PDB file of C-alpha atoms in Angstrom:
ATOM      1  CA  MET A   1     -13.479   6.898  -3.988  1.00 71.00           C
ATOM      2  CA  GLU A   2     -11.655   8.847  -6.721  1.00 81.00           C
ATOM      3  CA  LYS A   3     -13.282   6.726  -9.451  1.00 78.00           C
ATOM      4  CA  GLU A   4     -16.705   7.328  -7.860  1.00 83.00           C
ATOM      5  CA  THR A   5     -16.075  11.102  -7.813  1.00 86.00           C
ATOM      6  CA  GLN A   6     -14.946  11.029 -11.433  1.00 85.00           C
ATOM      7  CA  GLN A   7     -18.051   9.062 -12.461  1.00 84.00           C
ATOM      8  CA  HIS A   8     -20.256  11.558 -10.639  1.00 84.00           C
ATOM      9  CA  SER A   9     -18.532  14.432 -12.485  1.00 86.00           C
ATOM     10  CA  ILE A  10     -19.085  12.721 -15.830  1.00 83.00           C
ATOM     11  CA  GLU A  11     -22.771  12.135 -15.075  1.00 83.00           C
ATOM     12  CA  ALA A  12     -23.205  15.748 -13.931  1.00 86.00           C
ATOM     13  CA  PHE A  13     -21.597  16.969 -17.164  1.00 83.00           C
ATOM     14  CA  ARG A  14     -23.889  14.770 -19.296  1.00 82.00           C
ATOM     15  CA  HIS A  15     -26.905  16.025 -17.381  1.00 82.00           C
ATOM     16  CA  GLN A  16     -25.818  19.641 -17.860  1.00 88.00           C
ATOM     17  CA  ILE A  17     -25.434  19.136 -21.614  1.00 87.00           C
ATOM     18  CA  LEU A  18     -28.870  17.533 -21.971  1.00 82.00           C
ATOM     19  CA  GLU A  19     -30.469  20.275 -19.884  1.00 83.00           C
ATOM     20  CA  SER A  20     -28.894  23.122 -21.853  1.00 86.00           C
ATOM     21  CA  ILE A  21     -29.057  22.134 -25.524  1.00 89.00           C
ATOM     22  CA  GLY A  22     -31.864  23.484 -27.668  1.00 88.00           C
ATOM     23  CA  GLU A  23     -32.590  20.178 -29.383  1.00 91.00           C
ATOM     24  CA  GLY A  24     -35.155  17.774 -28.017  1.00 91.00           C
ATOM     25  CA  VAL A  25     -33.527  14.593 -26.745  1.00 92.00           C
ATOM     26  CA  VAL A  26     -35.505  11.599 -25.506  1.00 91.00           C
ATOM     27  CA  GLY A  27     -34.714   8.115 -24.323  1.00 89.00           C
ATOM     28  CA  ILE A  28     -37.069   5.314 -25.275  1.00 89.00           C
ATOM     29  CA  ASP A  29     -36.807   1.775 -23.950  1.00 89.00           C
ATOM     30  CA  SER A  30     -37.264  -1.396 -25.976  1.00 85.00           C
ATOM     31  CA  ASP A  31     -41.012  -1.341 -25.233  1.00 87.00           C
ATOM     32  CA  GLY A  32     -41.361   2.135 -26.752  1.00 85.00           C
ATOM     33  CA  ARG A  33     -41.754   3.991 -23.428  1.00 92.00           C
ATOM     34  CA  PHE A  34     -40.043   7.255 -22.513  1.00 93.00           C
ATOM     35  CA  THR A  35     -37.133   6.852 -20.093  1.00 93.00           C
ATOM     36  CA  PHE A  36     -35.958  10.484 -20.123  1.00 91.00           C
ATOM     37  CA  LEU A  37     -36.682  13.788 -21.844  1.00 93.00           C
ATOM     38  CA  ASN A  38     -34.622  16.937 -21.752  1.00 93.00           C
ATOM     39  CA  PRO A  39     -36.420  20.292 -21.254  1.00 93.00           C
ATOM     40  CA  SER A  40     -36.482  21.016 -25.004  1.00 93.00           C
ATOM     41  CA  ALA A  41     -38.159  17.670 -25.718  1.00 93.00           C
ATOM     42  CA  CYS A  42     -40.711  18.368 -22.976  1.00 94.00           C
ATOM     43  CA  ARG A  43     -41.591  21.713 -24.579  1.00 93.00           C
ATOM     44  CA  LEU A  44     -41.806  20.193 -28.064  1.00 91.00           C
ATOM     45  CA  LEU A  45     -44.091  17.401 -26.873  1.00 91.00           C
ATOM     46  CA  GLY A  46     -46.258  19.583 -24.636  1.00 92.00           C
ATOM     47  CA  PHE A  47     -45.130  18.380 -21.217  1.00 94.00           C
ATOM     48  CA  ALA A  48     -44.517  20.801 -18.366  1.00 95.00           C
ATOM     49  CA  HIS A  49     -42.189  18.333 -16.616  1.00 92.00           C
ATOM     50  CA  GLU A  50     -40.329  15.178 -17.588  1.00 92.00           C
ATOM     51  CA  GLU A  51     -42.215  13.187 -14.960  1.00 94.00           C
ATOM     52  CA  GLU A  52     -45.437  13.609 -16.981  1.00 95.00           C
ATOM     53  CA  ALA A  53     -43.945  11.564 -19.820  1.00 95.00           C
ATOM     54  CA  LEU A  54     -41.795   8.965 -18.080  1.00 95.00           C
ATOM     55  CA  GLY A  55     -43.123   5.473 -18.697  1.00 96.00           C
ATOM     56  CA  ARG A  56     -45.668   6.608 -21.283  1.00 94.00           C
ATOM     57  CA  ASP A  57     -45.859   4.941 -24.664  1.00 89.00           C
ATOM     58  CA  ALA A  58     -44.075   7.224 -27.122  1.00 86.00           C
ATOM     59  CA  HIS A  59     -46.418   6.133 -29.926  1.00 79.00           C
ATOM     60  CA  THR A  60     -49.395   7.668 -28.148  1.00 78.00           C
ATOM     61  CA  VAL A  61     -47.543  10.974 -27.759  1.00 83.00           C
ATOM     62  CA  VAL A  62     -45.644  11.291 -31.023  1.00 77.00           C
ATOM     63  CA  TYR A  63     -48.014  11.085 -33.948  1.00 69.00           C
ATOM     64  CA  LEU A  64     -46.053  10.324 -37.095  1.00 73.00           C
ATOM     65  CA  ALA A  65     -47.588  10.836 -40.521  1.00 74.00           C
ATOM     66  CA  GLN A  66     -46.487  10.635 -44.109  1.00 75.00           C
ATOM     67  CA  SER A  67     -46.332  13.789 -46.242  1.00 79.00           C
ATOM     68  CA  ASP A  68     -49.921  13.240 -47.423  1.00 87.00           C
ATOM     69  CA  GLY A  69     -51.165  13.090 -43.821  1.00 81.00           C
ATOM     70  CA  THR A  70     -51.829   9.355 -43.643  1.00 83.00           C
ATOM     71  CA  PRO A  71     -50.508   7.697 -40.480  1.00 78.00           C
ATOM     72  CA  LEU A  72     -47.061   6.229 -40.739  1.00 76.00           C
ATOM     73  CA  PRO A  73     -47.170   2.482 -40.128  1.00 77.00           C
ATOM     74  CA  GLU A  74     -45.710   1.685 -36.716  1.00 72.00           C
ATOM     75  CA  SER A  75     -43.135  -0.573 -38.364  1.00 75.00           C
ATOM     76  CA  GLU A  76     -41.740   2.519 -40.118  1.00 74.00           C
ATOM     77  CA  TYR A  77     -41.283   4.644 -36.971  1.00 70.00           C
ATOM     78  CA  PRO A  78     -37.699   5.903 -36.937  1.00 68.00           C
ATOM     79  CA  PHE A  79     -37.047   4.857 -33.351  1.00 63.00           C
ATOM     80  CA  TRP A  80     -38.045   1.256 -34.094  1.00 64.00           C
ATOM     81  CA  LYS A  81     -35.546   1.250 -36.950  1.00 66.00           C
ATOM     82  CA  VAL A  82     -32.824   2.514 -34.612  1.00 64.00           C
ATOM     83  CA  MET A  83     -33.512  -0.219 -32.074  1.00 60.00           C
TER      84      MET A  83
END
């Protein structure tokens, strides 16, 4: 029971950090779909609530372009490089 309470406290702390920081933080699964967005990420991406984005393909939401305006090839998307 104590370990369960401690785990809950850790999760609550992580949630509080994500909810309060000013930087946009998103989770994207291996298929390129949003798994979570903090409130700052929602604002940056134009969503009123996280639920609007969950499960959506990040590529259709985040348009990435090179400095000259041409689309960035999908193979060069930063989150694909991270995965």
